[in-house]
Amino acid sequence: GPSLKKLDLQFCKKIPAEAWKKLGDAKWPNLQEVHLSYCFKENGAGAAEALQAVASAGPSLTKLHLHECRKIPAEAWKKLGEAQWPNLQVVDFTACFQENGAGAAEALQAVASAGPSLTKL
């Protein structure tokens, strides 16, 4: 619910699309940390719903880890386009765009909303 501060599902690459879809309407205004590294390394199904939920994080978001999420489709990255994270400090998109650059503009637009607190990209 709204009190969620940390979402850590890293290495959970076997979560089926149907399960990720449950996050589609999630609102986490107090979310501070997101760790989804490797979740979408082999398959991008459900990534749109996961990123939509992440985009709902308010200004409290400080860490976003999507390391090795190379199968996130462009349409899913677009869910981050309107995100506003002025307190974002750490972003890890390592290898996300290694195979395909589609969606990079939207991902970087969300990162651009970070203020001077951004220390690692």
PDB file of C-alpha atoms in Angstrom:
ATOM      1  CA  GLY A   1       0.000   0.000   0.000  1.00  0.00           C
ATOM      2  CA  PRO A   2       0.936   3.649   0.315  1.00  0.00           C
ATOM      3  CA  SER A   3       3.335   2.972   3.196  1.00  0.00           C
ATOM      4  CA  LEU A   4       5.660   0.781   1.070  1.00  0.00           C
ATOM      5  CA  LYS A   5       9.194   2.196   1.217  1.00  0.00           C
ATOM      6  CA  LYS A   6      11.304  -0.537  -0.380  1.00  0.00           C
ATOM      7  CA  LEU A   7      10.505  -2.910  -3.232  1.00  0.00           C
ATOM      8  CA  ASP A   8      13.207  -5.555  -3.602  1.00  0.00           C
ATOM      9  CA  LEU A   9      12.510  -8.292  -6.121  1.00  0.00           C
ATOM     10  CA  GLN A  10      15.956  -8.516  -7.675  1.00  0.00           C
ATOM     11  CA  PHE A  11      16.784 -11.829  -9.353  1.00  0.00           C
ATOM     12  CA  CYS A  12      13.074 -12.754  -9.457  1.00  0.00           C
ATOM     13  CA  LYS A  13      13.189 -13.411 -13.180  1.00  0.00           C
ATOM     14  CA  LYS A  14      10.549 -16.139 -13.080  1.00  0.00           C
ATOM     15  CA  ILE A  15       7.663 -13.904 -11.972  1.00  0.00           C
ATOM     16  CA  PRO A  16       4.988 -14.441 -14.650  1.00  0.00           C
ATOM     17  CA  ALA A  17       3.419 -11.551 -16.559  1.00  0.00           C
ATOM     18  CA  GLU A  18       0.073 -12.152 -14.860  1.00  0.00           C
ATOM     19  CA  ALA A  19       1.665 -11.483 -11.476  1.00  0.00           C
ATOM     20  CA  TRP A  20       3.387  -8.281 -12.637  1.00  0.00           C
ATOM     21  CA  LYS A  21       0.039  -7.070 -13.978  1.00  0.00           C
ATOM     22  CA  LYS A  22      -1.255  -6.958 -10.402  1.00  0.00           C
ATOM     23  CA  LEU A  23       1.009  -3.921  -9.924  1.00  0.00           C
ATOM     24  CA  GLY A  24      -0.590  -1.923 -12.729  1.00  0.00           C
ATOM     25  CA  ASP A  25      -2.723   0.261 -10.478  1.00  0.00           C
ATOM     26  CA  ALA A  26      -0.338   0.394  -7.528  1.00  0.00           C
ATOM     27  CA  LYS A  27       0.344   3.779  -5.974  1.00  0.00           C
ATOM     28  CA  TRP A  28       3.412   4.051  -3.789  1.00  0.00           C
ATOM     29  CA  PRO A  29       3.922   7.726  -2.951  1.00  0.00           C
ATOM     30  CA  ASN A  30       6.423   6.918  -0.174  1.00  0.00           C
ATOM     31  CA  LEU A  31       8.546   4.451  -2.120  1.00  0.00           C
ATOM     32  CA  GLN A  32      12.244   5.137  -1.563  1.00  0.00           C
ATOM     33  CA  GLU A  33      14.048   2.186  -3.135  1.00  0.00           C
ATOM     34  CA  VAL A  34      13.309  -0.082  -6.091  1.00  0.00           C
ATOM     35  CA  HIS A  35      15.436  -3.138  -6.818  1.00  0.00           C
ATOM     36  CA  LEU A  36      14.257  -5.029  -9.900  1.00  0.00           C
ATOM     37  CA  SER A  37      17.674  -6.019 -11.242  1.00  0.00           C
ATOM     38  CA  TYR A  38      17.598  -9.157 -13.406  1.00  0.00           C
ATOM     39  CA  CYS A  39      13.788  -9.410 -13.243  1.00  0.00           C
ATOM     40  CA  PHE A  40      13.474  -8.614 -16.939  1.00  0.00           C
ATOM     41  CA  LYS A  41      16.766 -10.049 -18.208  1.00  0.00           C
ATOM     42  CA  GLU A  42      15.160 -12.911 -20.143  1.00  0.00           C
ATOM     43  CA  ASN A  43      11.588 -11.733 -20.671  1.00  0.00           C
ATOM     44  CA  GLY A  44       9.909  -8.323 -20.709  1.00  0.00           C
ATOM     45  CA  ALA A  45       6.364  -9.516 -20.080  1.00  0.00           C
ATOM     46  CA  GLY A  46       4.816  -7.503 -17.257  1.00  0.00           C
ATOM     47  CA  ALA A  47       7.487  -4.806 -17.332  1.00  0.00           C
ATOM     48  CA  ALA A  48       4.974  -2.103 -18.294  1.00  0.00           C
ATOM     49  CA  GLU A  49       2.933  -2.699 -15.147  1.00  0.00           C
ATOM     50  CA  ALA A  50       6.028  -2.853 -12.962  1.00  0.00           C
ATOM     51  CA  LEU A  51       7.392   0.411 -14.356  1.00  0.00           C
ATOM     52  CA  GLN A  52       3.995   2.078 -14.113  1.00  0.00           C
ATOM     53  CA  ALA A  53       3.983   1.273 -10.401  1.00  0.00           C
ATOM     54  CA  VAL A  54       7.556   2.569 -10.068  1.00  0.00           C
ATOM     55  CA  ALA A  55       6.572   5.773 -11.861  1.00  0.00           C
ATOM     56  CA  SER A  56       3.910   6.331  -9.175  1.00  0.00           C
ATOM     57  CA  ALA A  57       6.646   6.814  -6.608  1.00  0.00           C
ATOM     58  CA  GLY A  58       6.682  10.342  -5.382  1.00  0.00           C
ATOM     59  CA  PRO A  59       9.601  12.587  -4.561  1.00  0.00           C
ATOM     60  CA  SER A  60      10.774  10.149  -1.900  1.00  0.00           C
ATOM     61  CA  LEU A  61      12.326   7.786  -4.484  1.00  0.00           C
ATOM     62  CA  THR A  62      16.104   7.777  -3.994  1.00  0.00           C
ATOM     63  CA  LYS A  63      17.286   4.511  -5.590  1.00  0.00           C
ATOM     64  CA  LEU A  64      16.257   2.756  -8.793  1.00  0.00           C
ATOM     65  CA  HIS A  65      18.054  -0.453  -9.745  1.00  0.00           C
ATOM     66  CA  LEU A  66      17.144  -2.119 -13.048  1.00  0.00           C
ATOM     67  CA  HIS A  67      20.507  -3.763 -13.746  1.00  0.00           C
ATOM     68  CA  GLU A  68      20.387  -6.332 -16.576  1.00  0.00           C
ATOM     69  CA  CYS A  69      16.729  -5.636 -17.421  1.00  0.00           C
ATOM     70  CA  ARG A  70      17.520  -5.803 -21.121  1.00  0.00           C
ATOM     71  CA  LYS A  71      14.134  -7.219 -22.209  1.00  0.00           C
ATOM     72  CA  ILE A  72      12.037  -4.286 -21.031  1.00  0.00           C
ATOM     73  CA  PRO A  73      10.187  -3.200 -24.189  1.00  0.00           C
ATOM     74  CA  ALA A  74      10.037   0.417 -25.356  1.00  0.00           C
ATOM     75  CA  GLU A  75       6.348   0.681 -24.473  1.00  0.00           C
ATOM     76  CA  ALA A  76       7.165  -0.239 -20.882  1.00  0.00           C
ATOM     77  CA  TRP A  77       9.930   2.371 -20.599  1.00  0.00           C
ATOM     78  CA  LYS A  78       7.390   4.987 -21.693  1.00  0.00           C
ATOM     79  CA  LYS A  79       5.615   4.460 -18.360  1.00  0.00           C
ATOM     80  CA  LEU A  80       8.495   6.360 -16.741  1.00  0.00           C
ATOM     81  CA  GLY A  81       8.134   9.370 -19.032  1.00  0.00           C
ATOM     82  CA  GLU A  82       6.128  11.509 -16.611  1.00  0.00           C
ATOM     83  CA  ALA A  83       7.891  10.433 -13.413  1.00  0.00           C
ATOM     84  CA  GLN A  84       9.125  13.167 -11.108  1.00  0.00           C
ATOM     85  CA  TRP A  85      11.866  12.064  -8.735  1.00  0.00           C
ATOM     86  CA  PRO A  86      13.684  15.179  -7.479  1.00  0.00           C
ATOM     87  CA  ASN A  87      15.468  13.257  -4.699  1.00  0.00           C
ATOM     88  CA  LEU A  88      16.771  10.429  -6.863  1.00  0.00           C
ATOM     89  CA  GLN A  89      20.351   9.607  -5.886  1.00  0.00           C
ATOM     90  CA  VAL A  90      21.250   6.307  -7.551  1.00  0.00           C
ATOM     91  CA  VAL A  91      20.135   4.880 -10.901  1.00  0.00           C
ATOM     92  CA  ASP A  92      21.404   1.612 -12.348  1.00  0.00           C
ATOM     93  CA  PHE A  93      20.411   0.877 -15.936  1.00  0.00           C
ATOM     94  CA  THR A  94      23.519  -1.254 -16.588  1.00  0.00           C
ATOM     95  CA  ALA A  95      22.984  -3.440 -19.697  1.00  0.00           C
ATOM     96  CA  CYS A  96      19.336  -2.360 -20.043  1.00  0.00           C
ATOM     97  CA  PHE A  97      19.988  -0.895 -23.468  1.00  0.00           C
ATOM     98  CA  GLN A  98      22.798  -3.210 -24.530  1.00  0.00           C
ATOM     99  CA  GLU A  99      20.705  -5.015 -27.151  1.00  0.00           C
ATOM    100  CA  ASN A 100      18.132  -2.344 -28.015  1.00  0.00           C
ATOM    101  CA  GLY A 101      17.993   1.394 -27.362  1.00  0.00           C
ATOM    102  CA  ALA A 102      14.227   1.717 -27.725  1.00  0.00           C
ATOM    103  CA  GLY A 103      12.788   3.442 -24.678  1.00  0.00           C
ATOM    104  CA  ALA A 104      16.070   5.002 -23.562  1.00  0.00           C
ATOM    105  CA  ALA A 105      14.713   8.528 -24.096  1.00  0.00           C
ATOM    106  CA  GLU A 106      11.843   7.960 -21.672  1.00  0.00           C
ATOM    107  CA  ALA A 107      14.082   6.303 -19.105  1.00  0.00           C
ATOM    108  CA  LEU A 108      16.553   9.169 -19.242  1.00  0.00           C
ATOM    109  CA  GLN A 109      13.758  11.742 -19.134  1.00  0.00           C
ATOM    110  CA  ALA A 110      12.672  10.319 -15.788  1.00  0.00           C
ATOM    111  CA  VAL A 111      16.256  10.430 -14.548  1.00  0.00           C
ATOM    112  CA  ALA A 112      16.533  14.035 -15.725  1.00  0.00           C
ATOM    113  CA  SER A 113      13.826  14.946 -13.195  1.00  0.00           C
ATOM    114  CA  ALA A 114      16.361  14.223 -10.461  1.00  0.00           C
ATOM    115  CA  GLY A 115      17.789  17.211  -8.741  1.00  0.00           C
ATOM    116  CA  PRO A 116      21.338  17.778  -7.557  1.00  0.00           C
ATOM    117  CA  SER A 117      21.014  14.753  -5.291  1.00  0.00           C
ATOM    118  CA  LEU A 118      21.806  12.378  -8.192  1.00  0.00           C
ATOM    119  CA  THR A 119      25.208  10.876  -7.426  1.00  0.00           C
ATOM    120  CA  LYS A 120      25.349   7.721  -9.572  1.00  0.00           C
ATOM    121  CA  LEU A 121      24.020   6.988 -13.029  1.00  0.00           C
TER     122      LEU A 121
END
